[in-house]
Amino acid sequence: MNRPLPLDTGHDGRADLAAVMQEVARGDKEAFATLYDALAPMVFGIVLKVLRDRAQSEEVAQEVMIDLWRQAARYRPEAGSVTTWAATIAHRRAVDRVRSAQAAADREQALAARERVPAFDEVAEQVETRLESEQVRRCLRGLTELQRQAVTLAYYGGLTYREVAEALRTPLPTIKTRMRDGLIRLRDCMGVTT
C-alpha cells in the first residue's frame, strides 16, 4: 500500500530526500510527487539561468524531472545529495539544449551560405566582356602581320602550329617563334602576370 511520505527534516531544515529517492526508485508515485515538489523550483531556476527563455526552460525542467523518475535507481547517496544530483542533471540538460540550438543555428547558417547565389549583373558582365575584347583587338594591332595572322589562326581558327605554317606557307620553326613572340607581346599588352 502506498502511503504519503512525510519529509523528515533534519537539524539543518532540509528534507531527507535520499529516503524519498529510494521510494521513487521503487516506483512510488507519491514519493515522486514529494520529490517533484521539493526539487522542481530549483531545477527550473538552474535551467532558466542557463537558457534565459522561460518556455524552453519549462520544457527542459520537465525533462529533468522525468529523468529523475527514470534514473532514481541510479542515485547513490554516498556520491552526493539528491539536490546536488538533480542540480547536476539540470545544468547538463540545459547546456545540452544550448549546444543543440547553437549547432542547429550553425547548420542553418552554413546551408544558407552554400545556397546563396551571388547576384549576377548581366549589363556589367557585357560591358566587361566588350572592354576585354577591345583590349585584345588593340593589342593584336600592336603585333607584326605574321604574328597577328599566326595567333589569329591558332586561337580563333583552332589550327595547330603545323596547320598555321601550311596556311601561311611559312616554315614551322618560324611560325613557332612568331607565335611565341606574339603571345609574349599580347601578355605584356594585356597586363597579364605569370
Coordinates of N, CA and C in Angstrom, one line a residue:
M1 N 0.8 -1.2 0.0 CA 0.0 0.0 0.0 C 0.9 1.3 0.0
N2 N 0.6 2.2 -0.9 CA 1.3 3.4 -0.9 C 0.8 4.4 0.1
R3 N 1.6 5.0 0.8 CA 1.2 6.0 1.8 C 2.1 7.2 1.6
P4 N 1.5 8.4 1.9 CA 2.3 9.6 1.7 C 3.6 9.6 2.6
L5 N 4.6 10.0 2.0 CA 5.9 10.1 2.7 C 6.1 11.4 3.3
P6 N 6.1 11.5 4.6 CA 6.4 12.8 5.2 C 7.9 13.1 5.1
L7 N 8.3 14.3 4.8 CA 9.7 14.6 4.7 C 10.3 14.8 6.1
D8 N 11.3 14.0 6.4 CA 11.9 14.2 7.7 C 12.8 15.4 7.6
T9 N 12.7 16.3 8.5 CA 13.5 17.5 8.4 C 14.6 17.4 9.5
G10 N 15.8 17.5 9.1 CA 16.9 17.4 10.0 C 17.2 18.7 10.7
H11 N 18.2 18.7 11.5 CA 18.5 20.0 12.2 C 18.9 21.2 11.3
D12 N 19.2 20.9 10.1 CA 19.6 22.0 9.2 C 18.4 22.5 8.4
G13 N 17.2 21.9 8.6 CA 15.9 22.3 8.0 C 15.7 21.7 6.6
R14 N 16.6 20.8 6.1 CA 16.5 20.2 4.8 C 15.8 18.9 4.9
A15 N 15.0 18.5 4.0 CA 14.3 17.3 4.0 C 15.2 16.1 3.6
D16 N 14.9 15.0 4.1 CA 15.7 13.8 3.8 C 15.2 13.2 2.4
L17 N 15.8 13.8 1.4 CA 15.4 13.4 0.0 C 16.0 12.1 -0.4
A18 N 17.0 11.7 0.3 CA 17.6 10.4 0.0 C 16.6 9.2 0.2
A19 N 15.9 9.3 1.3 CA 14.8 8.3 1.6 C 13.7 8.4 0.6
V20 N 13.3 9.6 0.2 CA 12.3 9.8 -0.8 C 12.7 9.2 -2.1
M21 N 14.0 9.4 -2.5 CA 14.5 8.9 -3.7 C 14.5 7.4 -3.8
Q22 N 14.8 6.8 -2.6 CA 14.7 5.3 -2.6 C 13.3 4.8 -2.9
E23 N 12.3 5.5 -2.4 CA 10.9 5.1 -2.7 C 10.6 5.4 -4.2
V24 N 11.1 6.5 -4.7 CA 10.9 6.8 -6.1 C 11.5 5.7 -7.0
A25 N 12.7 5.2 -6.6 CA 13.4 4.1 -7.3 C 12.5 2.8 -7.3
R26 N 11.7 2.7 -6.3 CA 10.8 1.5 -6.2 C 9.5 1.7 -7.0
G27 N 9.4 2.9 -7.6 CA 8.2 3.2 -8.4 C 7.0 3.9 -7.7
D28 N 7.3 4.4 -6.5 CA 6.3 5.1 -5.7 C 6.0 6.5 -6.3
K29 N 4.8 6.6 -6.8 CA 4.3 7.8 -7.5 C 4.2 9.0 -6.4
E30 N 3.7 8.6 -5.3 CA 3.5 9.7 -4.2 C 4.9 10.2 -3.8
A31 N 5.9 9.3 -3.7 CA 7.2 9.7 -3.4 C 7.7 10.7 -4.5
F32 N 7.4 10.3 -5.7 CA 7.9 11.2 -6.8 C 7.2 12.6 -6.7
A33 N 5.9 12.6 -6.3 CA 5.2 13.9 -6.2 C 5.9 14.7 -5.1
T34 N 6.3 14.1 -4.0 CA 7.1 14.8 -3.0 C 8.4 15.3 -3.5
L35 N 9.1 14.4 -4.2 CA 10.4 14.8 -4.8 C 10.2 16.0 -5.8
Y36 N 9.2 15.9 -6.6 CA 8.9 16.9 -7.6 C 8.6 18.3 -6.9
D37 N 7.8 18.2 -5.9 CA 7.5 19.5 -5.1 C 8.8 20.1 -4.5
A38 N 9.7 19.2 -4.0 CA 10.9 19.7 -3.4 C 11.9 20.2 -4.4
L39 N 12.0 19.6 -5.6 CA 13.1 19.9 -6.5 C 12.8 20.7 -7.7
A40 N 11.5 20.7 -8.1 CA 11.1 21.4 -9.4 C 11.5 22.9 -9.4
P41 N 11.2 23.6 -8.3 CA 11.6 25.0 -8.4 C 13.1 25.3 -8.6
M42 N 13.9 24.5 -7.9 CA 15.4 24.6 -8.0 C 15.8 24.2 -9.4
V43 N 15.3 23.1 -9.9 CA 15.6 22.7 -11.3 C 15.3 23.7 -12.3
F44 N 14.1 24.3 -12.2 CA 13.6 25.3 -13.1 C 14.6 26.5 -13.1
G45 N 14.9 26.9 -11.9 CA 15.8 28.1 -11.7 C 17.2 27.9 -12.4
I46 N 17.7 26.7 -12.2 CA 19.0 26.4 -12.8 C 18.9 26.4 -14.3
V47 N 17.9 25.8 -14.8 CA 17.7 25.7 -16.3 C 17.4 27.1 -16.9
L48 N 16.6 27.9 -16.2 CA 16.3 29.2 -16.7 C 17.5 30.1 -16.7
K49 N 18.4 29.9 -15.7 CA 19.6 30.7 -15.7 C 20.5 30.4 -16.9
V50 N 20.5 29.2 -17.3 CA 21.3 28.8 -18.5 C 20.7 29.2 -19.8
L51 N 19.4 28.9 -19.9 CA 18.7 29.1 -21.2 C 18.2 30.5 -21.4
R52 N 17.7 31.2 -20.3 CA 17.2 32.5 -20.4 C 15.9 32.6 -21.3
D53 N 15.2 31.5 -21.4 CA 14.0 31.5 -22.2 C 13.0 30.7 -21.4
R54 N 11.9 31.3 -20.9 CA 11.0 30.7 -20.0 C 10.4 29.4 -20.6
A55 N 9.9 29.5 -21.8 CA 9.2 28.4 -22.4 C 10.2 27.2 -22.5
Q56 N 11.4 27.4 -23.0 CA 12.3 26.3 -23.2 C 12.7 25.8 -21.8
S57 N 12.9 26.7 -20.9 CA 13.3 26.3 -19.5 C 12.2 25.4 -18.9
E58 N 11.0 25.7 -19.1 CA 9.9 24.9 -18.5 C 10.0 23.5 -19.2
E59 N 10.2 23.4 -20.5 CA 10.3 22.1 -21.2 C 11.5 21.3 -20.7
V60 N 12.7 22.0 -20.5 CA 13.9 21.2 -20.1 C 13.7 20.8 -18.6
A61 N 13.2 21.7 -17.8 CA 13.0 21.3 -16.4 C 12.0 20.1 -16.3
Q62 N 11.0 20.0 -17.1 CA 10.1 18.9 -17.1 C 10.9 17.6 -17.5
E63 N 11.8 17.8 -18.5 CA 12.6 16.6 -18.9 C 13.5 16.1 -17.8
V64 N 14.1 17.1 -17.1 CA 14.9 16.8 -15.9 C 14.2 16.0 -14.9
M65 N 13.0 16.4 -14.6 CA 12.2 15.7 -13.6 C 11.8 14.3 -14.0
I66 N 11.5 14.2 -15.3 CA 11.3 12.8 -15.8 C 12.5 12.0 -15.7
D67 N 13.7 12.6 -16.0 CA 15.0 11.8 -15.8 C 15.1 11.4 -14.4
L68 N 14.8 12.2 -13.5 CA 14.9 11.9 -12.0 C 14.0 10.7 -11.7
W69 N 12.8 10.6 -12.3 CA 11.9 9.5 -12.1 C 12.5 8.2 -12.7
R70 N 13.0 8.3 -13.9 CA 13.5 7.2 -14.6 C 14.9 6.7 -14.1
Q71 N 15.7 7.6 -13.6 CA 17.0 7.2 -13.1 C 17.1 7.1 -11.6
A72 N 16.0 7.1 -10.9 CA 16.1 7.1 -9.5 C 16.9 6.0 -8.9
A73 N 16.8 4.8 -9.5 CA 17.6 3.7 -9.0 C 19.1 3.9 -9.2
R74 N 19.5 4.8 -10.0 CA 21.0 5.1 -10.2 C 21.5 6.0 -9.2
Y75 N 20.7 6.6 -8.4 CA 21.2 7.6 -7.4 C 21.9 6.8 -6.3
R76 N 23.1 7.4 -5.9 CA 23.9 6.8 -4.9 C 24.1 7.9 -3.8
P77 N 23.6 7.7 -2.6 CA 23.7 8.8 -1.6 C 25.2 9.1 -1.2
E78 N 26.1 8.1 -1.3 CA 27.5 8.3 -1.0 C 28.1 9.3 -2.0
A79 N 27.6 9.4 -3.2 CA 28.1 10.3 -4.2 C 27.8 11.8 -4.0
G80 N 26.7 12.0 -3.2 CA 26.3 13.4 -3.0 C 24.8 13.4 -2.7
S81 N 24.3 14.6 -2.4 CA 22.9 14.8 -2.0 C 22.0 14.7 -3.3
V82 N 20.8 14.4 -3.0 CA 19.8 14.3 -4.1 C 19.7 15.7 -4.8
T83 N 19.8 16.8 -4.0 CA 19.7 18.1 -4.6 C 20.9 18.4 -5.5
T84 N 22.1 18.0 -5.1 CA 23.3 18.1 -5.9 C 23.1 17.3 -7.2
W85 N 22.7 16.1 -7.1 CA 22.5 15.2 -8.2 C 21.5 15.8 -9.2
A86 N 20.4 16.3 -8.7 CA 19.3 16.9 -9.5 C 19.9 18.2 -10.2
A87 N 20.6 19.0 -9.4 CA 21.2 20.2 -10.0 C 22.2 19.9 -11.1
T88 N 23.0 18.9 -10.9 CA 23.9 18.5 -12.0 C 23.2 18.1 -13.2
I89 N 22.2 17.2 -13.1 CA 21.4 16.8 -14.3 C 20.7 18.0 -14.9
A90 N 20.2 18.9 -14.2 CA 19.5 20.1 -14.7 C 20.5 20.9 -15.5
H91 N 21.7 21.2 -14.9 CA 22.7 22.0 -15.6 C 23.1 21.4 -16.9
R92 N 23.4 20.1 -16.8 CA 23.9 19.4 -18.0 C 22.8 19.4 -19.1
R93 N 21.6 19.2 -18.8 CA 20.5 19.1 -19.7 C 20.3 20.5 -20.4
A94 N 20.4 21.6 -19.6 CA 20.3 22.9 -20.1 C 21.5 23.3 -21.0
V95 N 22.7 22.9 -20.7 CA 23.8 23.1 -21.5 C 23.7 22.4 -22.8
D96 N 23.2 21.1 -22.7 CA 23.0 20.3 -24.0 C 22.0 21.0 -24.9
R97 N 21.0 21.6 -24.3 CA 20.0 22.3 -25.1 C 20.6 23.5 -25.8
V98 N 21.4 24.3 -25.1 CA 22.1 25.4 -25.7 C 23.0 25.0 -26.8
R99 N 23.8 23.9 -26.6 CA 24.7 23.4 -27.6 C 23.9 22.9 -28.8
S100 N 22.8 22.2 -28.6 CA 22.0 21.7 -29.7 C 21.4 22.9 -30.5
A101 N 21.0 23.9 -29.8 CA 20.4 25.1 -30.5 C 21.5 25.8 -31.3
Q102 N 22.7 25.9 -30.8 CA 23.8 26.5 -31.5 C 24.2 25.7 -32.7
A103 N 24.3 24.4 -32.5 CA 24.6 23.5 -33.7 C 23.6 23.6 -34.8
A104 N 22.3 23.7 -34.4 CA 21.3 23.9 -35.4 C 21.4 25.2 -36.1
A105 N 21.7 26.3 -35.4 CA 21.9 27.6 -36.0 C 23.1 27.6 -36.9
D106 N 24.2 26.9 -36.5 CA 25.4 26.8 -37.3 C 25.1 26.1 -38.6
R107 N 24.3 25.0 -38.5 CA 24.0 24.2 -39.7 C 23.1 25.0 -40.7
E108 N 22.2 25.8 -40.1 CA 21.3 26.6 -41.0 C 22.1 27.7 -41.6
Q109 N 23.1 28.3 -40.9 CA 23.9 29.4 -41.5 C 24.8 28.8 -42.6
A110 N 25.4 27.6 -42.3 CA 26.2 27.0 -43.3 C 25.4 26.7 -44.6
L111 N 24.2 26.1 -44.4 CA 23.4 25.8 -45.5 C 23.0 27.1 -46.3
A112 N 22.6 28.1 -45.6 CA 22.3 29.4 -46.3 C 23.5 30.0 -47.0
A113 N 24.7 29.8 -46.5 CA 25.9 30.3 -47.2 C 26.1 29.5 -48.4
R114 N 25.9 28.2 -48.4 CA 26.1 27.3 -49.6 C 25.0 27.6 -50.6
E115 N 23.8 27.9 -50.2 CA 22.7 28.2 -51.2 C 22.7 29.6 -51.7
R116 N 23.5 30.5 -51.1 CA 23.5 31.9 -51.6 C 24.0 31.9 -53.0
V117 N 23.3 32.5 -53.9 CA 23.7 32.7 -55.2 C 24.1 34.1 -55.4
P118 N 25.4 34.3 -55.8 CA 25.8 35.7 -56.0 C 25.0 36.4 -57.1
A119 N 24.7 37.7 -56.8 CA 23.9 38.5 -57.8 C 24.7 38.5 -59.1
F120 N 24.0 38.4 -60.2 CA 24.6 38.4 -61.5 C 24.1 39.7 -62.2
D121 N 25.1 40.5 -62.5 CA 24.8 41.8 -63.2 C 25.1 41.6 -64.7
E122 N 24.1 41.3 -65.5 CA 24.3 41.0 -66.9 C 24.9 42.2 -67.6
V123 N 24.5 43.4 -67.3 CA 25.0 44.5 -68.0 C 26.5 44.7 -67.7
A124 N 26.8 44.6 -66.5 CA 28.2 44.7 -66.1 C 29.1 43.7 -66.8
E125 N 28.6 42.5 -66.8 CA 29.3 41.4 -67.5 C 29.5 41.7 -69.0
Q126 N 28.5 42.2 -69.6 CA 28.6 42.5 -71.1 C 29.6 43.6 -71.3
V127 N 29.5 44.6 -70.4 CA 30.5 45.8 -70.6 C 31.9 45.3 -70.4
E128 N 32.1 44.4 -69.4 CA 33.5 43.9 -69.1 C 34.0 43.1 -70.3
T129 N 33.1 42.2 -70.8 CA 33.5 41.4 -72.0 C 33.8 42.3 -73.2
R130 N 33.0 43.3 -73.4 CA 33.3 44.2 -74.5 C 34.6 45.0 -74.3
L131 N 34.9 45.4 -73.1 CA 36.2 46.1 -72.9 C 37.3 45.2 -73.1
E132 N 37.2 43.9 -72.6 CA 38.3 43.0 -72.8 C 38.5 42.7 -74.3
S133 N 37.4 42.6 -75.1 CA 37.5 42.3 -76.5 C 38.2 43.5 -77.2
E134 N 37.9 44.7 -76.8 CA 38.5 45.9 -77.4 C 40.0 45.9 -77.1
Q135 N 40.3 45.5 -75.8 CA 41.7 45.5 -75.4 C 42.5 44.4 -76.2
V136 N 41.9 43.3 -76.4 CA 42.6 42.2 -77.2 C 42.8 42.7 -78.7
R137 N 41.7 43.4 -79.3 CA 41.9 43.9 -80.6 C 43.0 44.9 -80.7
R138 N 43.0 45.8 -79.7 CA 44.1 46.8 -79.7 C 45.5 46.2 -79.6
C139 N 45.6 45.2 -78.7 CA 46.9 44.5 -78.5 C 47.3 43.7 -79.8
L140 N 46.3 43.1 -80.5 CA 46.6 42.4 -81.7 C 47.1 43.4 -82.8
R141 N 46.6 44.6 -82.8 CA 47.1 45.6 -83.8 C 48.6 45.9 -83.5
G142 N 49.1 45.7 -82.3 CA 50.4 46.0 -82.0 C 51.4 44.9 -82.4
L143 N 50.9 43.8 -82.9 CA 51.8 42.7 -83.4 C 52.2 42.9 -84.9
T144 N 53.2 42.2 -85.3 CA 53.6 42.2 -86.7 C 52.5 41.5 -87.4
E145 N 52.5 41.7 -88.8 CA 51.4 41.0 -89.6 C 51.5 39.5 -89.4
L146 N 52.7 38.9 -89.5 CA 52.9 37.4 -89.4 C 52.5 36.9 -88.0
Q147 N 52.8 37.7 -86.9 CA 52.5 37.3 -85.6 C 50.9 37.3 -85.4
R148 N 50.3 38.4 -85.9 CA 48.9 38.6 -85.8 C 48.1 37.4 -86.5
Q149 N 48.6 37.1 -87.8 CA 47.9 36.1 -88.6 C 48.1 34.7 -87.9
A150 N 49.3 34.4 -87.4 CA 49.6 33.1 -86.7 C 48.7 33.0 -85.5
V151 N 48.7 34.0 -84.6 CA 47.9 33.9 -83.4 C 46.4 33.8 -83.7
T152 N 46.0 34.6 -84.7 CA 44.5 34.5 -85.0 C 44.1 33.2 -85.5
L153 N 44.9 32.6 -86.4 CA 44.6 31.3 -86.9 C 44.6 30.2 -85.8
A154 N 45.6 30.3 -84.9 CA 45.7 29.3 -83.9 C 44.6 29.4 -82.9
Y155 N 44.4 30.6 -82.4 CA 43.5 30.8 -81.2 C 42.0 31.0 -81.7
Y156 N 41.8 31.7 -82.8 CA 40.4 31.9 -83.2 C 40.0 30.8 -84.3
G157 N 41.0 30.3 -85.0 CA 40.7 29.3 -86.0 C 40.9 27.9 -85.5
G158 N 41.5 27.7 -84.4 CA 41.7 26.4 -83.8 C 42.8 25.5 -84.5
L159 N 43.6 26.2 -85.3 CA 44.6 25.4 -86.1 C 45.9 25.1 -85.2
T160 N 46.5 24.0 -85.6 CA 47.8 23.6 -84.9 C 48.9 24.4 -85.5
Y161 N 50.1 24.3 -84.8 CA 51.3 25.0 -85.4 C 51.5 24.6 -86.8
R162 N 51.5 23.3 -87.1 CA 51.7 22.8 -88.4 C 50.7 23.3 -89.4
E163 N 49.4 23.4 -89.1 CA 48.4 23.8 -89.9 C 48.5 25.3 -90.2
V164 N 48.9 26.1 -89.2 CA 49.2 27.5 -89.4 C 50.3 27.7 -90.3
A165 N 51.4 26.9 -90.2 CA 52.6 27.0 -91.1 C 52.2 26.7 -92.5
E166 N 51.3 25.7 -92.7 CA 50.9 25.4 -94.1 C 50.0 26.5 -94.6
A167 N 49.1 27.0 -93.8 CA 48.1 28.1 -94.3 C 48.9 29.4 -94.6
L168 N 49.9 29.7 -93.9 CA 50.7 30.9 -94.2 C 51.9 30.6 -95.1
R169 N 52.1 29.4 -95.5 CA 53.2 29.0 -96.3 C 54.6 29.5 -95.8
T170 N 54.7 29.2 -94.5 CA 55.9 29.7 -93.7 C 56.5 28.4 -93.0
P171 N 57.8 28.3 -92.9 CA 58.4 27.2 -92.2 C 57.9 27.1 -90.7
L172 N 57.7 25.9 -90.3 CA 57.1 25.6 -88.9 C 58.0 26.3 -87.8
P173 N 59.3 26.2 -87.8 CA 60.1 26.9 -86.8 C 59.8 28.4 -86.7
T174 N 59.6 29.0 -87.9 CA 59.4 30.4 -87.9 C 58.0 30.7 -87.3
I175 N 57.0 29.9 -87.6 CA 55.7 30.1 -87.0 C 55.7 30.0 -85.5
K176 N 56.4 29.0 -85.0 CA 56.5 28.8 -83.6 C 57.2 30.0 -82.9
T177 N 58.2 30.5 -83.5 CA 58.9 31.7 -83.0 C 58.0 32.9 -83.0
R178 N 57.4 33.1 -84.1 CA 56.5 34.3 -84.3 C 55.3 34.2 -83.3
M179 N 54.8 33.0 -83.1 CA 53.6 32.9 -82.2 C 54.1 33.1 -80.8
R180 N 55.3 32.6 -80.4 CA 55.8 32.7 -79.1 C 56.0 34.2 -78.8
D181 N 56.7 34.9 -79.7 CA 57.0 36.3 -79.6 C 55.7 37.1 -79.5
G182 N 54.7 36.8 -80.4 CA 53.4 37.5 -80.4 C 52.6 37.3 -79.1
L183 N 52.7 36.1 -78.6 CA 51.9 35.8 -77.3 C 52.6 36.6 -76.1
I184 N 53.9 36.7 -76.2 CA 54.6 37.4 -75.1 C 54.2 38.9 -75.2
R185 N 54.1 39.4 -76.4 CA 53.7 40.8 -76.6 C 52.3 41.0 -76.2
L186 N 51.4 40.1 -76.5 CA 50.0 40.2 -76.1 C 49.9 40.1 -74.6
R187 N 50.6 39.2 -74.0 CA 50.6 39.1 -72.5 C 51.0 40.4 -71.8
D188 N 52.1 41.0 -72.3 CA 52.6 42.3 -71.8 C 51.6 43.4 -72.0
C189 N 51.0 43.5 -73.2 CA 50.0 44.5 -73.6 C 48.7 44.4 -72.7
M190 N 48.3 43.1 -72.4 CA 47.1 42.9 -71.6 C 47.3 43.1 -70.1
G191 N 48.6 43.1 -69.8 CA 48.9 43.3 -68.3 C 48.8 42.0 -67.5
V192 N 48.9 40.9 -68.2 CA 48.8 39.6 -67.5 C 50.2 39.3 -66.9
T193 N 50.1 38.9 -65.7 CA 51.4 38.5 -65.0 C 51.4 37.0 -64.9
T194 N 52.6 36.4 -65.0 CA 52.7 34.9 -64.8 C 53.3 34.5 -63.5

